[in-house]
Coordinates of C-alpha atoms (C1' of nucleotides) in Angstrom, one line a residue:
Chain A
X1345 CA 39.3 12.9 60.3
X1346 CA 42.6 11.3 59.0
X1347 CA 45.6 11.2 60.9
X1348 CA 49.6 10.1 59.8
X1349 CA 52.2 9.6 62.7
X1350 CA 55.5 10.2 61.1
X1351 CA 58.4 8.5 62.4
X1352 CA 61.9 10.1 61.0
X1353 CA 65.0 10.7 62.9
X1354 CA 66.1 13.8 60.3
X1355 CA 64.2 17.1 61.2
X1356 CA 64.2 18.6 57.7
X1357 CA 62.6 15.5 56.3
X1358 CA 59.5 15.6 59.1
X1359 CA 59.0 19.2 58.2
X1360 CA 58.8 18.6 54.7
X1361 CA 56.2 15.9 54.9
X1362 CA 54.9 17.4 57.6
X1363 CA 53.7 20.5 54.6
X1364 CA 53.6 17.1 51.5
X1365 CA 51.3 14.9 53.7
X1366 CA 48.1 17.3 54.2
X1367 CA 47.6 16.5 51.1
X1368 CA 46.0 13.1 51.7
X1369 CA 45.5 13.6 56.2
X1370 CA 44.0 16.1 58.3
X1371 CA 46.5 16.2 60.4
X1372 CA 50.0 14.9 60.5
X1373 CA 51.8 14.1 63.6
X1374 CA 55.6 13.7 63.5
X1375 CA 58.0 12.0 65.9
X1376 CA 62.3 12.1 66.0
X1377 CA 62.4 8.9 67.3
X1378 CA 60.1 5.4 67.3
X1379 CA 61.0 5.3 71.5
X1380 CA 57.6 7.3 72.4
X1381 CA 55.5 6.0 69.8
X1382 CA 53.4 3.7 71.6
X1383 CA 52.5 6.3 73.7
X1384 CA 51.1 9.0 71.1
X1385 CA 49.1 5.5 69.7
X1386 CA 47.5 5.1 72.8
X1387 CA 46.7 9.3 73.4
X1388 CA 45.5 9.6 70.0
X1389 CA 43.6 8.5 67.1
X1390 CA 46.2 7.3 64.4
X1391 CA 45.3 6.3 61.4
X1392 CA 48.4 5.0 59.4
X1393 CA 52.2 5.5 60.2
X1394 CA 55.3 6.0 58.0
X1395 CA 58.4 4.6 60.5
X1396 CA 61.9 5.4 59.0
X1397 CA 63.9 2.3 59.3
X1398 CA 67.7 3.6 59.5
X1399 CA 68.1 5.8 62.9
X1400 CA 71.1 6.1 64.4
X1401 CA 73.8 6.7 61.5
X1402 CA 76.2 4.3 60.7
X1403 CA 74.0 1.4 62.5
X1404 CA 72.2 1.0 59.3
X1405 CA 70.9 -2.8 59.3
X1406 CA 67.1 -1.7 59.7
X1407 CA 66.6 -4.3 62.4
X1408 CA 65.9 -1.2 64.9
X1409 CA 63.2 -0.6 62.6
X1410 CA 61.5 -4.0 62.5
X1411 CA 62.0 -4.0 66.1
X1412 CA 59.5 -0.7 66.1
X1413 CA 57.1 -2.2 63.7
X1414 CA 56.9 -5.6 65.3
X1415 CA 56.2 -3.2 68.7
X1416 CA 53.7 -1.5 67.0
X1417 CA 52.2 -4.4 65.3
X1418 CA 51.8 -6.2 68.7
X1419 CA 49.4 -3.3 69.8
X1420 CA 47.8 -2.0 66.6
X1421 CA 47.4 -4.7 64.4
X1422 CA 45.6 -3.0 62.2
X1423 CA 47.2 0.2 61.9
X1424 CA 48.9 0.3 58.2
X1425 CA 52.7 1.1 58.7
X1426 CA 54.4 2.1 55.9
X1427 CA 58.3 1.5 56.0
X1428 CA 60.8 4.0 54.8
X1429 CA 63.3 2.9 54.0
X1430 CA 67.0 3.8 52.4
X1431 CA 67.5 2.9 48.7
X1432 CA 69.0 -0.5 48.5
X1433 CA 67.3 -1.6 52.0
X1434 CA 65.1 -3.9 49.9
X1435 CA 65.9 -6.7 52.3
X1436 CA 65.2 -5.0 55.1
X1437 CA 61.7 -3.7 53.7
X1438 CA 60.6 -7.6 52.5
X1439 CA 61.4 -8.8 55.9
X1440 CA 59.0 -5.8 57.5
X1441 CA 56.1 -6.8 54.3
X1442 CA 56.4 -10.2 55.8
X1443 CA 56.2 -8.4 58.9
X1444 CA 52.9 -7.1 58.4
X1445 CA 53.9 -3.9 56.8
X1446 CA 51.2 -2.5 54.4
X1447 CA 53.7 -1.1 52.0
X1448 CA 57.5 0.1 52.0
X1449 CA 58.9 3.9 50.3
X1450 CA 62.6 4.5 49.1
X1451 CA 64.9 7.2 50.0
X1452 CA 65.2 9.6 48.2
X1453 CA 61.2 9.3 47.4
X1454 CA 58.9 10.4 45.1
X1455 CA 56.1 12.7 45.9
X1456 CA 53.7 11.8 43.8
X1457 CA 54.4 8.1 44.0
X1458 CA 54.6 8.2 48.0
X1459 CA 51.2 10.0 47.7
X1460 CA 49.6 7.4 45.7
X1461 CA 50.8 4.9 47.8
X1462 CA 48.7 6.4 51.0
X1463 CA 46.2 7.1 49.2
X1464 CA 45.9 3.2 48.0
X1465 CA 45.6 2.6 51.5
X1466 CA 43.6 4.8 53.0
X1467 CA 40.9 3.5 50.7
X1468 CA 41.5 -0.3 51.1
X1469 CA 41.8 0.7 54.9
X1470 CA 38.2 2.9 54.2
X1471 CA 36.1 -0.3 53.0
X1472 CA 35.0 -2.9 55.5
X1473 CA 33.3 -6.1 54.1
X1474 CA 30.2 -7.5 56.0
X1475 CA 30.2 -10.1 58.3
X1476 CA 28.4 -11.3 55.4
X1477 CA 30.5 -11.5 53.0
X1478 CA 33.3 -12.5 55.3
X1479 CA 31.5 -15.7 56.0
X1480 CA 30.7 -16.1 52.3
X1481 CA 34.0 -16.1 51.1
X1482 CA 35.7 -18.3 54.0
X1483 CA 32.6 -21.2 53.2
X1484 CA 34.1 -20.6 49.5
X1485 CA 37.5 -21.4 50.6
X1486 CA 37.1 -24.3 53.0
X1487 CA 34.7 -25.4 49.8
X1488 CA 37.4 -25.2 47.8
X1489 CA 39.8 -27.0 49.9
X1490 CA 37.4 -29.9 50.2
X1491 CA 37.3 -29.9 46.6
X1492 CA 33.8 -29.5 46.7
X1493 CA 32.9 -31.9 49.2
X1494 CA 30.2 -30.0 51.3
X1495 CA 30.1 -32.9 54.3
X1496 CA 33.7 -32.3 54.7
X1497 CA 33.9 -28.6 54.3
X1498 CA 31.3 -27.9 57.0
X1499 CA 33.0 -29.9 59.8
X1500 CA 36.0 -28.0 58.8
X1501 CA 33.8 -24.8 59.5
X1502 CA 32.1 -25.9 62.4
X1503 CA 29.1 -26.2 61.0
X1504 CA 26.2 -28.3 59.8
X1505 CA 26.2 -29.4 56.5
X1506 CA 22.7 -28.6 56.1
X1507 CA 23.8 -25.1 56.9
X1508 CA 26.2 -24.9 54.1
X1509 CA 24.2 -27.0 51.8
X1510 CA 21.3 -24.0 51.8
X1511 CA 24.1 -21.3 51.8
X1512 CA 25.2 -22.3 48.7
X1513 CA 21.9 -23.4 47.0
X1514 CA 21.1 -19.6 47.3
X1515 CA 23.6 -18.3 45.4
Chain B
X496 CA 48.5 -36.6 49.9
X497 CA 50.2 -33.5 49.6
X498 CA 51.1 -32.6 46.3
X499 CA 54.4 -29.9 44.9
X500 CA 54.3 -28.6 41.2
X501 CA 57.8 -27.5 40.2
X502 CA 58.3 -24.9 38.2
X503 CA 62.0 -24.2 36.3
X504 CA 63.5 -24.2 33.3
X505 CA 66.9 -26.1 34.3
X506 CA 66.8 -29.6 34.2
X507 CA 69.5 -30.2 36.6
X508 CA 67.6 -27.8 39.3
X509 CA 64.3 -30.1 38.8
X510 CA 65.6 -33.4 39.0
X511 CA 67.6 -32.1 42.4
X512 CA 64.5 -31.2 43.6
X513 CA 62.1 -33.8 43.0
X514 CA 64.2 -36.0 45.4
X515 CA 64.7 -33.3 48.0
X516 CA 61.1 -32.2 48.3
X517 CA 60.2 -35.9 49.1
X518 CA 61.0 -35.1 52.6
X519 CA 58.2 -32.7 52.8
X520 CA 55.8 -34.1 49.9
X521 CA 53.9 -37.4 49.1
X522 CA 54.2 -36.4 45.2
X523 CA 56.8 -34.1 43.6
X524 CA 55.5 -32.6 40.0
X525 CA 57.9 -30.9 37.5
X526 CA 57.5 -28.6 34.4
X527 CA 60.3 -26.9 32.6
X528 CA 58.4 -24.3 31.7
X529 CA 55.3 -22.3 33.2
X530 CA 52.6 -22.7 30.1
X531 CA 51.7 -25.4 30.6
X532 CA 51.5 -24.8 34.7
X533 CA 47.6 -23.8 34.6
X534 CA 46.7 -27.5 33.0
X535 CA 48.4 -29.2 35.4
X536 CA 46.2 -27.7 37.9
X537 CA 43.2 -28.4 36.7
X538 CA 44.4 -32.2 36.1
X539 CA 45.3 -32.9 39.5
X540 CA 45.2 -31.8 42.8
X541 CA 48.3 -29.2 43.4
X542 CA 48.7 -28.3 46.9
X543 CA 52.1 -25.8 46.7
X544 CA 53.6 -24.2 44.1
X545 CA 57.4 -23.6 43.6
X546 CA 58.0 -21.0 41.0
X547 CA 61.3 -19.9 39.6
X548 CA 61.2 -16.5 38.4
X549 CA 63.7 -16.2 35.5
X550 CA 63.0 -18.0 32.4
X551 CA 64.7 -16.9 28.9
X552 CA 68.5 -16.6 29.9
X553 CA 69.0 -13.2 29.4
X554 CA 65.7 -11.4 29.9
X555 CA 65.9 -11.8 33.7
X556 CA 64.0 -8.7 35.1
X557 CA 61.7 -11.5 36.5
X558 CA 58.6 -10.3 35.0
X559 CA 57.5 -13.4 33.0
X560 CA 57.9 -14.5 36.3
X561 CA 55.4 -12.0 38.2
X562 CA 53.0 -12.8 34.9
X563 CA 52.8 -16.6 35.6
X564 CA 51.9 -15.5 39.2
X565 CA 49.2 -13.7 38.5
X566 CA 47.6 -16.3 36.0
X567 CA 48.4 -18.7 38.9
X568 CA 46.6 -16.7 41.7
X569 CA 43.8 -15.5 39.3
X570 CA 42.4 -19.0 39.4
X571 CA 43.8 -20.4 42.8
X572 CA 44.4 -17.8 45.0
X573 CA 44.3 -20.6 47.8
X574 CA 47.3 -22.5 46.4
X575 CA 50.3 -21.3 48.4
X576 CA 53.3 -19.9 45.7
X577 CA 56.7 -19.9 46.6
X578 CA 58.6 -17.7 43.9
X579 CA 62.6 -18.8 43.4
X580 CA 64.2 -15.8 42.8
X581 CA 68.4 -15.3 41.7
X582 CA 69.9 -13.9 44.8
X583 CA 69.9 -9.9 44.6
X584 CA 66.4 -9.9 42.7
X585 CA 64.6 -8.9 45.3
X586 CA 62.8 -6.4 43.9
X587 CA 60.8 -8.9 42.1
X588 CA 60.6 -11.0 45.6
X589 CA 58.7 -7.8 46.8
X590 CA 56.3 -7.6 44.0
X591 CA 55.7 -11.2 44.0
X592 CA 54.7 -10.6 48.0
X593 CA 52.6 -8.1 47.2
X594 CA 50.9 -10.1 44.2
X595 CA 50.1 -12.9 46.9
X596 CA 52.8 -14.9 47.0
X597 CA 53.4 -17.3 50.0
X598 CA 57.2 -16.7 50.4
X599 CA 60.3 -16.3 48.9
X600 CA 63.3 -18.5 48.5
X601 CA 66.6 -16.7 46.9
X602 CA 69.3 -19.0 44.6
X603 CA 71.4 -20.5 45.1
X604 CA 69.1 -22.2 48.2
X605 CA 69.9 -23.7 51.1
X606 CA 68.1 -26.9 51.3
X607 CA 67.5 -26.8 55.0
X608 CA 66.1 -23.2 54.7
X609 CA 64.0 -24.3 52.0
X610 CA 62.6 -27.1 53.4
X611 CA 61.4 -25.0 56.4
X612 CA 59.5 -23.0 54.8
X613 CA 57.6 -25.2 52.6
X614 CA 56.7 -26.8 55.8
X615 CA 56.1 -23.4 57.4
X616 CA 53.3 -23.0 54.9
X617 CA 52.2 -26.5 54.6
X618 CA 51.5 -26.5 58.4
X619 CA 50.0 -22.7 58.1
X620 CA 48.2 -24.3 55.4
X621 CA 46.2 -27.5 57.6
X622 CA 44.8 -25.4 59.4
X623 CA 41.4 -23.5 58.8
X624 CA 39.4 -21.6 61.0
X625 CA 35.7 -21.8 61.9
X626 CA 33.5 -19.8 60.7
X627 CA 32.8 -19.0 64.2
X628 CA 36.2 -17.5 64.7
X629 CA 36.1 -16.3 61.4
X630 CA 33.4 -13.7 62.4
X631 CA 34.8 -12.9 65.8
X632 CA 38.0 -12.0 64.6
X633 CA 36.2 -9.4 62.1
X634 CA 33.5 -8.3 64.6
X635 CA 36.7 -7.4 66.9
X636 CA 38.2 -5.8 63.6
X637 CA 35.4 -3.7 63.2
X638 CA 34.9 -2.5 67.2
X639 CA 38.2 -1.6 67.1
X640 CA 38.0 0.5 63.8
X641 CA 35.5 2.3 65.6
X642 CA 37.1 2.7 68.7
X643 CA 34.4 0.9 70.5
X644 CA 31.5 2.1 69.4
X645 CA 29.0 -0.9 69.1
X646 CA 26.5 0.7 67.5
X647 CA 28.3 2.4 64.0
X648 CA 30.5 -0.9 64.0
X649 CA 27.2 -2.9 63.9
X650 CA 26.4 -1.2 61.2
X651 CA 30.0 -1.2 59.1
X652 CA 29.6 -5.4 59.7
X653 CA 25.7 -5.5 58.3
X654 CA 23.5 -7.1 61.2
X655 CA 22.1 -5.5 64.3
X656 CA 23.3 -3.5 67.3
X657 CA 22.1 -5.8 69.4
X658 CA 23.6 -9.2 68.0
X659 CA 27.0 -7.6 68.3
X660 CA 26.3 -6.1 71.9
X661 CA 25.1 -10.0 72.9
X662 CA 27.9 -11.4 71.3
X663 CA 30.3 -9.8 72.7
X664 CA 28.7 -9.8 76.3
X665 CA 29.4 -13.6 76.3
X666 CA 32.9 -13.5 75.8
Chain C
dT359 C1' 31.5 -56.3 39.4
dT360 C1' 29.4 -56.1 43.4
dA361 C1' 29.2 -54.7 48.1
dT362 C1' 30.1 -51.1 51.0
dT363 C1' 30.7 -46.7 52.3
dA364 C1' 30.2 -41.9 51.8
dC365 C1' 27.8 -37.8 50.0
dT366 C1' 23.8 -35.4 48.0
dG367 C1' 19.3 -33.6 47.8
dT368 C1' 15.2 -33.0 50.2
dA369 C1' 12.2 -32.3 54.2
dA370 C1' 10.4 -31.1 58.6
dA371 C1' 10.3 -30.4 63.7
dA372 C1' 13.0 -28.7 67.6
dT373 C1' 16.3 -25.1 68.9
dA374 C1' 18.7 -21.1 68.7
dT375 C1' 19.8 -16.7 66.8
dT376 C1' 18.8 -12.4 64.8
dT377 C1' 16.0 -8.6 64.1
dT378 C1' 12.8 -5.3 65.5
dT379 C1' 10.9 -2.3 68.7
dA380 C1' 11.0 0.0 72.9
dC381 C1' 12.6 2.8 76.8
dA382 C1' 15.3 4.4 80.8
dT383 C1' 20.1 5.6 81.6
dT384 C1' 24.7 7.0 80.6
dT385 C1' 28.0 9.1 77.7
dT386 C1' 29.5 12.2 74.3
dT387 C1' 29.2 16.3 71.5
dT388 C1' 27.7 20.9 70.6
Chain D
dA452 C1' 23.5 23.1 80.0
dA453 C1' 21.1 21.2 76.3
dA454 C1' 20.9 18.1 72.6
dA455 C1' 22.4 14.1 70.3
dA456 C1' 24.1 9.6 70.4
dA457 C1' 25.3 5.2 72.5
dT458 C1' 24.4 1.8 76.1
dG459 C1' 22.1 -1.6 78.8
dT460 C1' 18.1 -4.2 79.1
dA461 C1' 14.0 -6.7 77.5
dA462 C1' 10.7 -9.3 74.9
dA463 C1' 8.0 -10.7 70.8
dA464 C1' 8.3 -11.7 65.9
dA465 C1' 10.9 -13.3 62.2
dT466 C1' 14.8 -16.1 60.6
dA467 C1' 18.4 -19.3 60.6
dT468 C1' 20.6 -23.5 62.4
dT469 C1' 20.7 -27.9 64.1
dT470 C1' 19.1 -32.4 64.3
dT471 C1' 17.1 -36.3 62.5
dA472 C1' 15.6 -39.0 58.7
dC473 C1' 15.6 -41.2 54.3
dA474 C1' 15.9 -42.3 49.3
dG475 C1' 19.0 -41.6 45.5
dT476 C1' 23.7 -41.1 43.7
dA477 C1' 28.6 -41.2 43.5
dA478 C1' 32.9 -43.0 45.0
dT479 C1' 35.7 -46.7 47.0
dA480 C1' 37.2 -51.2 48.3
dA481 C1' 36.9 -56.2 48.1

DNA sequence: TTATTACTGTAAAATATTTTTACATTTTTT
DNA sequence: AAAAAATGTAAAAATATTTTACAGTAATAA
């Protein structure tokens, strides 16, 4: 079960992805305004939101926007957020990508393309690496800081070198 | 030591840099163009990266730019880039994000601005977790992907039930 | 260049952690 | 209400990590 919270101030537009965004969700849930969002995160399962970034007209900075995502971000972390935003906006939508946004959609969109986009991450979101390989790959980095040094690289891990010495032997 | 390869095709820009970045860097490299950029890395230690994005007056869509990146990240994805982008490209800003980039400073600069965040990164940089908080941070990632339920996120992460129920009993 | 210091490669005992297995109890789903 | 799944607990067996040790090698400083 899949579910997309979308966040858009103009009615048609939530009723038109309301019928696009089945394609790729179970179930789409769509909001008029960001104010009771954190609310319908904490009574229900979401499992990626597209926030508009331009409500009220005329006040059409974006900044009420990133004020919604950093909200949301502060709670749900991990929830991808996908920004909407107008054409042109691109400032706006680099500030929310630096933001923690997972991706950002111009208005007028693209079906297809907006599509895609979910669907990219929906499956990045899918996989979940192993605390395994989560360890592997950050004793490969601090490795790799230390420029190979394992003495070094372990102390910077918090571990023994002995540990890390046998890690790496293995592979 | 802390080490800053320049990358830029105008003369003027480098040499105004190289004395600037001194308040940040022990060692200020430059190249005029990016071909040469990979060589330099394996010579010597490189520990940022400052990459203009237009090269070839005229073709200025930025995607030599975007290529260089992604030789640059294919063989150190660790080394922080900072792409220097002509103001209004920030279309290219937003792919060079996406493509791992570390930040992105627009022309003409401000040198105060950019001077921030080079140390921004260079102090996001020293730091390095343990492995310790390395796997608690994705243990918690995985719990919370399953709303809680120890035993499937267990399983997502690769080890036991039971390690995960212990571990997180003692915090 | 030599002396010094630091890192590697190897090993083995002492500790600590993880897995496995098990079962009664609680929670969730059908 | 019954069935299925998850928790809380435990304890032995299997693994992994730390600690300690030392000879050989590489890097650094005098």
């Amino acid at each position: 079960m899949s579910t997309i919270l979308v966040i858009d101030d103009k009615k048609e537009i939530l009723t038109s992805l309301e019928y696009l965004l089945t394609e790729v969700f179970d179930k789409v849930v769509t909001l008029e305004s960001p104010e009771t969002a954190l609310q319908v995160l904490m009574q229900q399962e979401i499992n990626m939101i597209l926030l508009d970034m331009n409500f009220h007209l005329g006040v059409n900075t974006g900044s009420e926007g990133l004020f919604w995502l950093e909200q949301i971000k502060k709670v749900h972390p991990d929830i991808p957020v996908v920004l909407f935003t107008a054409y042109g906006d691109i400032d706006i939508a680099v500030r929310g990508l630096k933001m923690g946004a997972a991706d950002f959609v111009t208005k007028p969109w693209d079906n297809d393309i907006l599509l895609d986009k979910l669907r990219a991450i929906m499956e990045k979101e899918r996989k979940m690496k192993t605390l395994e390989e989560v360890t592997e790959e950050h004793m490969q980095k601090a490795i790799d800081k230390c420029h190979g040094n394992l003495t070094s690289a372990a102390e910077l891990l918090g571990i023994s070198r002995q540990t890390l010495y046998n890690k790496m032997k293995k592979k």
